Short mmCIF file of C-alpha atoms and ligand atoms in Angstrom, two decimals:
data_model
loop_
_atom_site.label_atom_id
_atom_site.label_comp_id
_atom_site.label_asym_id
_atom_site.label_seq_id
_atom_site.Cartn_x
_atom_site.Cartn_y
_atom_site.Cartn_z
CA UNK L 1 93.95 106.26 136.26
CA UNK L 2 95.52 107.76 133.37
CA UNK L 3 93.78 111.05 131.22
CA UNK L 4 95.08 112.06 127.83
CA UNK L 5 94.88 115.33 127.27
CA UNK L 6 94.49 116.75 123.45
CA UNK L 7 94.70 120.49 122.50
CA UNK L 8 93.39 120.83 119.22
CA UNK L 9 94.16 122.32 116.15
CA UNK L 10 97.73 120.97 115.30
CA UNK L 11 97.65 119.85 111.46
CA UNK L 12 99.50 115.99 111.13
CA UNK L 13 102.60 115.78 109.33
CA UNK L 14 104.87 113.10 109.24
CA UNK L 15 105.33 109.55 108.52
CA UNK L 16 104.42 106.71 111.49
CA UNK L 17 104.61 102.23 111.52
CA UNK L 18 102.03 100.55 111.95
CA UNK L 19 101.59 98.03 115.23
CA UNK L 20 100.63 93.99 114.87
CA UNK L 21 96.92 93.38 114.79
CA UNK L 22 95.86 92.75 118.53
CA UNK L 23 92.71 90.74 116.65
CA UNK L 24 94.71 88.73 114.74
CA UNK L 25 97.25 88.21 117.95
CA UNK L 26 94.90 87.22 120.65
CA UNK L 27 93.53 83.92 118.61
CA UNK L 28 97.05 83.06 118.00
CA UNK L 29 98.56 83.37 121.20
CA UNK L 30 95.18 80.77 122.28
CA UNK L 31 96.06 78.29 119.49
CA UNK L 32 99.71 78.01 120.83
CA UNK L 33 97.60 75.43 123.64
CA UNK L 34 97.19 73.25 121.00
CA UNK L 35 100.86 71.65 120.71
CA UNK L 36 103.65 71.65 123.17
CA UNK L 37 106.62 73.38 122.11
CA UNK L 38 108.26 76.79 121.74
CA UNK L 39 106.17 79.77 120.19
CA UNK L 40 107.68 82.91 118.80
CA UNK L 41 105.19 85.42 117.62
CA UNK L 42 106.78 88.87 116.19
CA UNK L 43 105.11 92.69 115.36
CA UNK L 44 102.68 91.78 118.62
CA UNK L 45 101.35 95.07 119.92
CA UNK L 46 101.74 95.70 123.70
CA UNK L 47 98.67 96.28 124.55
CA UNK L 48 96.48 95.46 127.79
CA UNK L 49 94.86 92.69 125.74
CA UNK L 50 97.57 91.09 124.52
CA UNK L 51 98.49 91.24 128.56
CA UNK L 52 96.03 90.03 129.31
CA UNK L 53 95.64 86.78 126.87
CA UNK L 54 99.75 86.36 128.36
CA UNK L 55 98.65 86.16 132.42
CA UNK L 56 95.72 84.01 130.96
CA UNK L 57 98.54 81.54 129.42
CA UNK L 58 100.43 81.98 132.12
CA UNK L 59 97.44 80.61 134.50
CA UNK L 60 96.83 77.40 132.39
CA UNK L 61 100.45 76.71 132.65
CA UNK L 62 102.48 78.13 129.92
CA UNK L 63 105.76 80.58 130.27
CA UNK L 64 105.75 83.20 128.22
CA UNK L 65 108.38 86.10 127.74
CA UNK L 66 106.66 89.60 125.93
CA UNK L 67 110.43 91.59 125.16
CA UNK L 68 110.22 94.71 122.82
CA UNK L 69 106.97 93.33 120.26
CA UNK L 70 108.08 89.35 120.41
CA UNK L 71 106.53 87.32 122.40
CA UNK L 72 107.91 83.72 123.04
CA UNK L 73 105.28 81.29 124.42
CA UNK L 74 106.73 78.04 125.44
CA UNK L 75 104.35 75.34 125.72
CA UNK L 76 105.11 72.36 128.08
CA UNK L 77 101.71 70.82 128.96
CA UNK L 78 99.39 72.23 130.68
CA UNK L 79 97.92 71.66 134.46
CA UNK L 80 94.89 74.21 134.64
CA UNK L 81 92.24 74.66 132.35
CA UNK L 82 90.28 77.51 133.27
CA UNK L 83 89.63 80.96 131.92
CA UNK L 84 88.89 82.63 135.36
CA UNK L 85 85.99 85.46 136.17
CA UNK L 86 89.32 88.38 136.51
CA UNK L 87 90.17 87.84 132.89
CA UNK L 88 87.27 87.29 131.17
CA UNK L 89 85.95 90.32 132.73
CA UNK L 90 88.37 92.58 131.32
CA UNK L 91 88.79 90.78 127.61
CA UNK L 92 86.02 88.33 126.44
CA UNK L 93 88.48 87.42 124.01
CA UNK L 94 89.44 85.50 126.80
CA UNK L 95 86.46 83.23 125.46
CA UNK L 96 89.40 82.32 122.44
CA UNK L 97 90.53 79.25 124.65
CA UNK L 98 87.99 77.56 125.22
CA UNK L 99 88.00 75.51 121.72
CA UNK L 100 91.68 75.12 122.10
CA UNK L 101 91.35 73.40 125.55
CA UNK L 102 88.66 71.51 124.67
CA UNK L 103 90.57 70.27 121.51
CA UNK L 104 93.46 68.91 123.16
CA UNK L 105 92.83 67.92 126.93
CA UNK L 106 88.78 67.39 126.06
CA UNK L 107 87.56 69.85 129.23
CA UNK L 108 87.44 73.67 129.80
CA UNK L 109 85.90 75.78 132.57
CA UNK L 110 85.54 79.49 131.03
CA UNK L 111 84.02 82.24 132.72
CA UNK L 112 81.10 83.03 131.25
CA UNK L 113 81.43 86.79 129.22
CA UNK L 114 78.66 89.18 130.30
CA UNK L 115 77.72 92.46 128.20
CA UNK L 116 80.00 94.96 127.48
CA UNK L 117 79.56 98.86 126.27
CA UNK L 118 78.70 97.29 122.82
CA UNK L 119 75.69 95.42 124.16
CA UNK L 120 74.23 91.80 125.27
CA UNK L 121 77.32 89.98 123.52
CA UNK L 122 76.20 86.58 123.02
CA UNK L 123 78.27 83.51 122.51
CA UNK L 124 75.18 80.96 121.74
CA UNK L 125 77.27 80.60 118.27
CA UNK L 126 80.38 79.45 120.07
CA UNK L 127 78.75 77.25 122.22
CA UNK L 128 75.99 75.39 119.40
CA UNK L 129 79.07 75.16 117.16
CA UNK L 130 80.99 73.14 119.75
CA UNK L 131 78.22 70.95 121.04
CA UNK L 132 77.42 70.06 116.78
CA UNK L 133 81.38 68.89 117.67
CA UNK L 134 80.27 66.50 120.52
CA UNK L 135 81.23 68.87 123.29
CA UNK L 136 78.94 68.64 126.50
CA UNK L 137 78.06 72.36 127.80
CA UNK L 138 77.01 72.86 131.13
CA UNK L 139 76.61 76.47 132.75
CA UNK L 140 76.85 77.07 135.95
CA UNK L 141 78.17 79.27 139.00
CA UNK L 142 78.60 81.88 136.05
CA UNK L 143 80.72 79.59 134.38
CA UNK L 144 80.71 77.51 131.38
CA UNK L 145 81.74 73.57 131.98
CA UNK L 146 82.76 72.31 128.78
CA UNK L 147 83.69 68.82 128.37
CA UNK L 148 83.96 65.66 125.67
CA UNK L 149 86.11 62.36 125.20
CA UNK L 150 86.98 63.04 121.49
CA UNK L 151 86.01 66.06 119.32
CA UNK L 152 84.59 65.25 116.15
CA UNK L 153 84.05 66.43 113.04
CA UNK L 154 80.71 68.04 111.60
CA UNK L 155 78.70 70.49 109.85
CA UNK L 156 78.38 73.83 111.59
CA UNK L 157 76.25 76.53 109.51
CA UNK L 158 76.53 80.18 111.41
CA UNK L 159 72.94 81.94 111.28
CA UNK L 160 75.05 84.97 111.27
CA UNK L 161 78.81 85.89 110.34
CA UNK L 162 80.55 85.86 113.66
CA UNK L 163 84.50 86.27 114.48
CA UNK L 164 85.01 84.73 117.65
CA UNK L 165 82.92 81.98 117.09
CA UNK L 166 84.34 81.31 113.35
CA UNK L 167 88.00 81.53 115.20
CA UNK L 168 86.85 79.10 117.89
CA UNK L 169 85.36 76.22 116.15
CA UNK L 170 88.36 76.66 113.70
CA UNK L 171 90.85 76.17 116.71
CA UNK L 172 88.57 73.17 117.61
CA UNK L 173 88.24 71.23 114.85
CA UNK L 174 91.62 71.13 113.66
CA UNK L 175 92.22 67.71 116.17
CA UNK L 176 88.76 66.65 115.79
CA UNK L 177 88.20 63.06 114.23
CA UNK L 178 87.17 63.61 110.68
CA UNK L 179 85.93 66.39 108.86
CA UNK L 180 84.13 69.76 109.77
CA UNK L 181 82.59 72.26 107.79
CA UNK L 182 81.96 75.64 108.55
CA UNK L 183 79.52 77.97 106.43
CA UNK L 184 78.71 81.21 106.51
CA UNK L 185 82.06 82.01 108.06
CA UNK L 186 83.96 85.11 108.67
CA UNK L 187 86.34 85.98 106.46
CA UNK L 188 87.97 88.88 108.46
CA UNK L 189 91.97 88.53 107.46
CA UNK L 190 92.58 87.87 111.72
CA UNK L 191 90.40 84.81 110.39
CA UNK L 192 92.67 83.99 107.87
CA UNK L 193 95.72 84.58 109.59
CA UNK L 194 94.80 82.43 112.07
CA UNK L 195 93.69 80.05 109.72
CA UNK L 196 97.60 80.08 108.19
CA UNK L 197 99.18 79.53 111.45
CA UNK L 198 97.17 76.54 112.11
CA UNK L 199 97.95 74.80 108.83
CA UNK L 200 101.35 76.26 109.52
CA UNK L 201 101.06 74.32 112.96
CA UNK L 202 100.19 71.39 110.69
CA UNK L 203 96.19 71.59 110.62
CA UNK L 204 94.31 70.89 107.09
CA UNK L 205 92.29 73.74 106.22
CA UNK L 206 91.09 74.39 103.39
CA UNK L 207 88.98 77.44 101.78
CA UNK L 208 90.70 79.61 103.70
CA UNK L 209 89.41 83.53 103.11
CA UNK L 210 86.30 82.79 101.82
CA UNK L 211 82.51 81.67 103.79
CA UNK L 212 83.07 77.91 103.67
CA UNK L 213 85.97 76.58 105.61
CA UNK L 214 86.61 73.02 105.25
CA UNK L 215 89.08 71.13 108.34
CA UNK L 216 90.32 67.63 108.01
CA UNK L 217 90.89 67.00 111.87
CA UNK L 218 94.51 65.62 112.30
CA UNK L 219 96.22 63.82 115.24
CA UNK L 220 98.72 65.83 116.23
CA UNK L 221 100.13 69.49 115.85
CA UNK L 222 103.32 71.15 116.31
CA UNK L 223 104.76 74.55 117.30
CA UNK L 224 105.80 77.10 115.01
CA UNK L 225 107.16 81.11 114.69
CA UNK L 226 105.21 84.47 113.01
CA UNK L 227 104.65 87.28 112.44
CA UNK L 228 101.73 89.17 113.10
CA UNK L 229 99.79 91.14 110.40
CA UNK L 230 99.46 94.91 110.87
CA UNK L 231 96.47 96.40 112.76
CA UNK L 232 94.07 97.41 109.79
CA UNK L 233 92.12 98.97 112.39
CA UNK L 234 95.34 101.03 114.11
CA UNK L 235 95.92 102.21 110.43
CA UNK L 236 92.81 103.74 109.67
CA UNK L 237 92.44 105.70 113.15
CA UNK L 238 95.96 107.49 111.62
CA UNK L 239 94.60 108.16 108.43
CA UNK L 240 91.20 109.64 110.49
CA UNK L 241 93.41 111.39 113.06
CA UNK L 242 95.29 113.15 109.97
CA UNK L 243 92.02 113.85 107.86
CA UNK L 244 90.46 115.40 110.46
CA UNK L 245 93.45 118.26 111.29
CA UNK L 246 93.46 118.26 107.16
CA UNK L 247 97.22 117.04 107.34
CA UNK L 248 99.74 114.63 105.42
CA UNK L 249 100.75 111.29 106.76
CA UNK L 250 102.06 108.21 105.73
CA UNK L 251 101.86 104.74 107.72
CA UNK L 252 104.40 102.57 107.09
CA UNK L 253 104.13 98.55 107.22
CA UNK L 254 100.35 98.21 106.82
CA UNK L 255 97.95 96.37 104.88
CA UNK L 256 95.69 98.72 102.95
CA UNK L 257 94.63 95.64 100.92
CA UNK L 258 92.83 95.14 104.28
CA UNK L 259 91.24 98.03 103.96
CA UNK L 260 89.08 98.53 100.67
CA UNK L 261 85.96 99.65 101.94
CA UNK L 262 87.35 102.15 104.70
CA UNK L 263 89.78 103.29 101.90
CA UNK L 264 86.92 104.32 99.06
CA UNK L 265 85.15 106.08 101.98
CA UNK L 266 88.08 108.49 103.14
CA UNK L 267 88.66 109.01 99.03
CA UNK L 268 84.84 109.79 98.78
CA UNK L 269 84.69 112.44 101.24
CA UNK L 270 87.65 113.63 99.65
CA UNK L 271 90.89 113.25 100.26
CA UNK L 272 93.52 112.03 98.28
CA UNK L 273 95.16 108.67 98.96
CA UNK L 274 98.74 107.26 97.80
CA UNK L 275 98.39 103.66 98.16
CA UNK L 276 101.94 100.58 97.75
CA UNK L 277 101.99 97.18 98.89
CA UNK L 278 103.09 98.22 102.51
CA UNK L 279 102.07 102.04 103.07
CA UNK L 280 99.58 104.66 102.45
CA UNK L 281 99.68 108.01 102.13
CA UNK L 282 97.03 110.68 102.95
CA UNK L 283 96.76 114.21 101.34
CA UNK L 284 94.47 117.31 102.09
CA UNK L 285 92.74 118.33 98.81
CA UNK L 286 90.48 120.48 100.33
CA UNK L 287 86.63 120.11 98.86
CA UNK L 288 84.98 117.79 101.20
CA UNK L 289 81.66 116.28 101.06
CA UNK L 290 79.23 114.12 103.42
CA UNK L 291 78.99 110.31 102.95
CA UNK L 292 76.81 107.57 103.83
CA UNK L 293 78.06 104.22 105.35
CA UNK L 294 76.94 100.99 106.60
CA UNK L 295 78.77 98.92 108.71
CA UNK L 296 79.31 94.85 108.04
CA UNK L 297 81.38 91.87 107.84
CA UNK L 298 84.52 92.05 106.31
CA UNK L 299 85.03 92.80 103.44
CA UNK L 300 82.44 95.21 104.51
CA UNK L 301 83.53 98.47 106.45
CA UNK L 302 83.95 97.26 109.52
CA UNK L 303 82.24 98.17 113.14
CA UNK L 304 85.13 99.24 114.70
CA UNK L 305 85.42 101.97 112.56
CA UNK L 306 82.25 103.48 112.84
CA UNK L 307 82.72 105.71 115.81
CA UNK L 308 85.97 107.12 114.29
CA UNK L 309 84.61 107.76 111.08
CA UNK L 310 81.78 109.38 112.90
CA UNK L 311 83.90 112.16 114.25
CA UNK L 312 86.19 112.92 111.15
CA UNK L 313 82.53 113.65 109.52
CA UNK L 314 81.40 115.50 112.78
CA UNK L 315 83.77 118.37 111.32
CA UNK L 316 82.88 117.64 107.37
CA UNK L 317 79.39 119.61 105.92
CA UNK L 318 76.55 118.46 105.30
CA UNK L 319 74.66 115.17 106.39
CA UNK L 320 76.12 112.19 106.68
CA UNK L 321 74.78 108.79 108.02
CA UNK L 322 76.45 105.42 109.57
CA UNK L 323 73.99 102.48 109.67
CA UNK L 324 75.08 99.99 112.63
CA UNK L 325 74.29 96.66 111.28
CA UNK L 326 76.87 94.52 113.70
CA UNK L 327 76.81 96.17 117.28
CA UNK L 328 73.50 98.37 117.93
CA UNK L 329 74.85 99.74 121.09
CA UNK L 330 78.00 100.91 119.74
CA UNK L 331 76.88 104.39 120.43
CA UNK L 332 78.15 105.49 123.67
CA UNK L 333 80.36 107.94 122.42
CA UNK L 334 77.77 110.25 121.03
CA UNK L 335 76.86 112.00 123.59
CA UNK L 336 80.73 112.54 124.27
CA UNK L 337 81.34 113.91 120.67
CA UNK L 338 78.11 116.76 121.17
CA UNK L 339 79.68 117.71 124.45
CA UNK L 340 82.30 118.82 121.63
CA UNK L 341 79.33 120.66 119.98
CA UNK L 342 78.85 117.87 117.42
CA UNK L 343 75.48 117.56 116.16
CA UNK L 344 75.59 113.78 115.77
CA UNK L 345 72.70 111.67 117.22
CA UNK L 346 70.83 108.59 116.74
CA UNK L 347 67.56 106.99 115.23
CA UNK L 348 67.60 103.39 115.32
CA UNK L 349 70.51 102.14 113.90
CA UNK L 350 71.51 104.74 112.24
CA UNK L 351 74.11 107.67 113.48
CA UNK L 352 73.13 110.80 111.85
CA UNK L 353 75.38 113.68 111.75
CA UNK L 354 75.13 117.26 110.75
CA UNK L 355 78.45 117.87 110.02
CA UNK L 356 80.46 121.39 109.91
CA UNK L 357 79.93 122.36 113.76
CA UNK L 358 83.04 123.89 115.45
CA UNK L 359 84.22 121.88 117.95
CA UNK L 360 85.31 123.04 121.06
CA UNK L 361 86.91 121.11 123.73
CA UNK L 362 85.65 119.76 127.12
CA UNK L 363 86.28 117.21 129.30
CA UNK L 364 85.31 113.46 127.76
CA UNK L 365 84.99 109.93 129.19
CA UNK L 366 86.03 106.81 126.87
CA UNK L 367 83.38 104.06 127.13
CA UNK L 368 85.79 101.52 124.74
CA UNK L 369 88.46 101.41 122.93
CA UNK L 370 87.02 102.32 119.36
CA UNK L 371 85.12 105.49 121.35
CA UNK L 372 88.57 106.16 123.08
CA UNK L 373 89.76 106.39 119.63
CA UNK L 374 86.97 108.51 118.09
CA UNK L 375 87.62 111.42 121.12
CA UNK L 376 90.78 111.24 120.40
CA UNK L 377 90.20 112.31 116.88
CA UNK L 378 87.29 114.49 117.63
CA UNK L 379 89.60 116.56 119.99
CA UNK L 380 92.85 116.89 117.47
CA UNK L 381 90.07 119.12 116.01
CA UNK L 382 88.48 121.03 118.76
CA UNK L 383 89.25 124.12 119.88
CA UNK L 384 91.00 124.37 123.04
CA UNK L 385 91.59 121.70 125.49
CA UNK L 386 89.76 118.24 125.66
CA UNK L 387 90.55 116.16 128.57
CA UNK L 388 90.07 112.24 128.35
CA UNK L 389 89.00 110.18 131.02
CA UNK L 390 88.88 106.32 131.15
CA UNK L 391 91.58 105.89 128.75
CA UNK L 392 92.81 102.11 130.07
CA UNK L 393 89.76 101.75 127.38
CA UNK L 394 92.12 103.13 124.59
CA UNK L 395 95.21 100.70 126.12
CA UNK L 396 93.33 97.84 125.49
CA UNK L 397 93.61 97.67 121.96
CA UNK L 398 96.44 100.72 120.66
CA UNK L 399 99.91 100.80 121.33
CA UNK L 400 101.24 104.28 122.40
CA UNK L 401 98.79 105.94 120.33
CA UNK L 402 99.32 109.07 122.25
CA UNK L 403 102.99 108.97 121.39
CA UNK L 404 102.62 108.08 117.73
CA UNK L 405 100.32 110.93 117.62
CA UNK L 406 102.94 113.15 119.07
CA UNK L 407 105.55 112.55 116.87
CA UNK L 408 103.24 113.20 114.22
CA UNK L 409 102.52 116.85 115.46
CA UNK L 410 99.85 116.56 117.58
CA UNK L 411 99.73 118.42 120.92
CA UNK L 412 99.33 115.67 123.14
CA UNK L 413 99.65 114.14 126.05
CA UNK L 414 99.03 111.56 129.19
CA UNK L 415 99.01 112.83 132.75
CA UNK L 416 98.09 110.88 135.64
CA UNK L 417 94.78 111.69 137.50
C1 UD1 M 501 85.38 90.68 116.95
C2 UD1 M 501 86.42 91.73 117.24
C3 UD1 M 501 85.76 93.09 117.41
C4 UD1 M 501 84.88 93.41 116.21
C5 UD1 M 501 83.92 92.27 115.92
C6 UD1 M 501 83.11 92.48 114.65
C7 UD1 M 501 88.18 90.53 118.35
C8 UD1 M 501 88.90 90.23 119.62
N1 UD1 M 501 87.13 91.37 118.43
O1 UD1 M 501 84.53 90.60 118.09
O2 UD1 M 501 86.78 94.07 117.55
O3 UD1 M 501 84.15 94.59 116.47
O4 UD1 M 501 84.63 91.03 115.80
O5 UD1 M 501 83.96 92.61 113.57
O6 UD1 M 501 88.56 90.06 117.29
N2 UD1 M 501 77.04 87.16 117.87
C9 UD1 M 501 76.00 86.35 118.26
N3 UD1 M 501 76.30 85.15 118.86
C10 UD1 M 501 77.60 84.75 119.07
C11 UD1 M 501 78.65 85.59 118.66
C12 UD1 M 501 78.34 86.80 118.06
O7 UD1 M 501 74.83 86.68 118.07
O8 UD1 M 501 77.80 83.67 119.60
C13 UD1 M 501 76.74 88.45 117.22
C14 UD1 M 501 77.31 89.67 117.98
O9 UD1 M 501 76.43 90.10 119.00
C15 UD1 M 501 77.45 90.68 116.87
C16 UD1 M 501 77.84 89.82 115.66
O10 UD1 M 501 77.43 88.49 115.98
O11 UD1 M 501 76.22 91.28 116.59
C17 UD1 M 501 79.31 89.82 115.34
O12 UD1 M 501 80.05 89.53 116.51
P1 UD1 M 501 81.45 88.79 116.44
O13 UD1 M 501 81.93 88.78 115.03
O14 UD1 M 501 81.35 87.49 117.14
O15 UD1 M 501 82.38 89.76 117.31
P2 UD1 M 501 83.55 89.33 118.26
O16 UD1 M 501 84.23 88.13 117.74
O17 UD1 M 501 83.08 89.35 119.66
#
């Protein structure tokens, strides 16, 4: 197992690209099951997800090529048409083919996903939104049997905003017999990419980026080329990784229109942002002050940015709090960050942090990828040495990030244990 090791203390300068969105990639790569054919998907982040989601493919029958960020999926029917227990274990994004399957060969056998460090995890959305479709569920063996003879259309209304499920059904319905409605939908932009390269594919979709998403099923599909949109979530660990070393960056290729919430924070603590179509700029301006923040769906500031955000304002004085509205046990990492001397801890849902501690480092374990993240930025300012443990967390989801870091001045590096 990999460690990263971070000596702290190195101010960011530089400028750095942005990688593909590994959420917006993973639903994409599943909807290539739904027409044979010859995928090529471009700016795809290699990752352990995105691995992942490719030996999945690969399993149910497809070949698939991953060569410097494109991967080529061809798409000649399909034989198998499981999700086994070995993948859906390590990804429950895994869970993403189960609509697909079920859409065009009317059967699926997924694995069912346990908890994860976030929490319990459900999928009862993803599985009442496909039965309303006329899909028969059966669980068993740990596994969920799904089955039907014809998809078809209806009226799904989620009780609460969810991604997965919102990218499921959509991947369902799109060859289901009539017409399905989904309300209360997410509008995260993976959702709306995804919902472009379906009607791209040839699928009818309509209100596309907002809560109701309308789908006129149609018979047939076909296969198509992209390119990913960049990792709003990738971006934003940069522009946290610079704020906290009070250094100057810019990311090239990224989407800050993605990124209004997280944005207005980082200005409101107080630094100064240059923001074009494609990049964004960060500046020290040296006053500083504490913020509040709640997390929620997009457009609202986003969960996977919470522990990140909590250790740039670890380091910033004064009190600042992040209320957890999505994942409640997204809070593993706390108890990593005062092992840094942060005085950070939690009341409910909330994350309350006393910011201005020094940080010192010490040796850390990553219990996720967004927590593998927030060390990461916690120890660019710590005094002395932090050493990282666990890091195939941090692989799951950011490419190189050690690297990128690197090249931007930090003193960095991976070692093997
Ligand atoms: C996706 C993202 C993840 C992000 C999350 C929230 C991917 C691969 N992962 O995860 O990085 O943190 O969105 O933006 O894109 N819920 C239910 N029942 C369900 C499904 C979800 O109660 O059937 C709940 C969850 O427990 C959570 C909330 O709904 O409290 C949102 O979860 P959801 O949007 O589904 O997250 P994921 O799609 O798993």
């Amino acid at each position: 197992m990999d460690k990263i090791i971070v000596r702290g203390g190195k101010k960011l300068t530089g400028t750095i690209f942005s990688s593909g969105s590994k959420n917006a990639g993973l639903p994409i790569m599943a909807a290539s099951i739904l027409a044979e054919g010859k995928y090529i998907l471009r700016n795809v982040p290699d990752i352990t997800d995105i691995q992942t989601m490719i030996k999945l493919l690969r399993i149910i029958g497809a070949e698939v090529v991953f060569n410097k960020n494109e991967l080529t999926i061809i798409n000649k029917g399909f034989s198998r048409y499981e999700a086994p227990y070995d993948l859906v274990k390590t990804m429950r994004a895994s869970i993403y083919v189960l609509g697909p399957l079920l859409a065009r060969f009317g059967k699926a056998k997924v694995s069912f996903p346990g908890g994860c460090a976030l929490g319990a995890r459900p999928i009862n959305l993803h599985l009442e939104g496909l039965q309303k479709l006329g899909t028969t569920i059966e669980i068993k063996h740990g596994y969920i049997y799904a089955y039907t003879d014809k998809l078809k259309g209806g009226k799904i209304f989620f009780e609460k905003k969810s991604v997965g499920a919102t990218a499921n059904i959509l991947m369902a319905s799109v060859l289901a017999q009539g017409i399905t409605t989904i309300e209360n939908a997410s509008c995260e932009p993976e959702i709306t990419s995804l919902a472009h390269f379906l009607n791209k594919m040839g699928a009818k979709i309509k209100g596309i980026g907002t809560e109701v998403l309308t789908i006129q099923g149609v018979k047939t599909l076909h296969s198509i080329d992209t390119t990913l949109i960049s990792d709003r979530i990738e971006t934003a660990t940069f522009l946290l990784s610079a704020a906290i070393t009070n250094g100057n960056i810019t990311i090239k290729n990224c989407s800050p229109v993605h990124l209004g919430f997280v944005l207005d924070k980082i200005k409101e603590i107080g630094f100064s942002l240059q923001i074009s179509k494609d990049t964004i700029s960060i500046t020290d301006k040296g006053e500083k002050k504490p913020v509040e923040i709640s997390t929620n769906p997009y457009p609202g500031f986003p969960t996977d940015l919470q522990p990140p955000f909590a250790a740039l304002l670890s380091t910033i004085k004064g009190k600042s709090i992040i209320y957890e509205n999505i994942f409640s046990d997204r809070v593993m990492y706390i108890s990593e960050l005062q092992r840094l001397g942060a005085d950070i801890k939690l009341n409910g849902n909330q994350i309350i942090i006393k910011g201005g501690n020094k940080l010192t480092g010490a040796p850390l374990i990553a219990s996720d990828i967004r927590a593998a993240a927030a060390l990461i930025i916690a120890a660019l300012a710590s005094n002395g040495k932090t050493e990282i443990s666990r890091v195939y967390h941090l692989d799951r989801g950011y490419e190189r990030l050690e690297e990128k870091l690197a090249k931007l001045g930090a003193d960095i590096e991976r070692v093997k244990d």
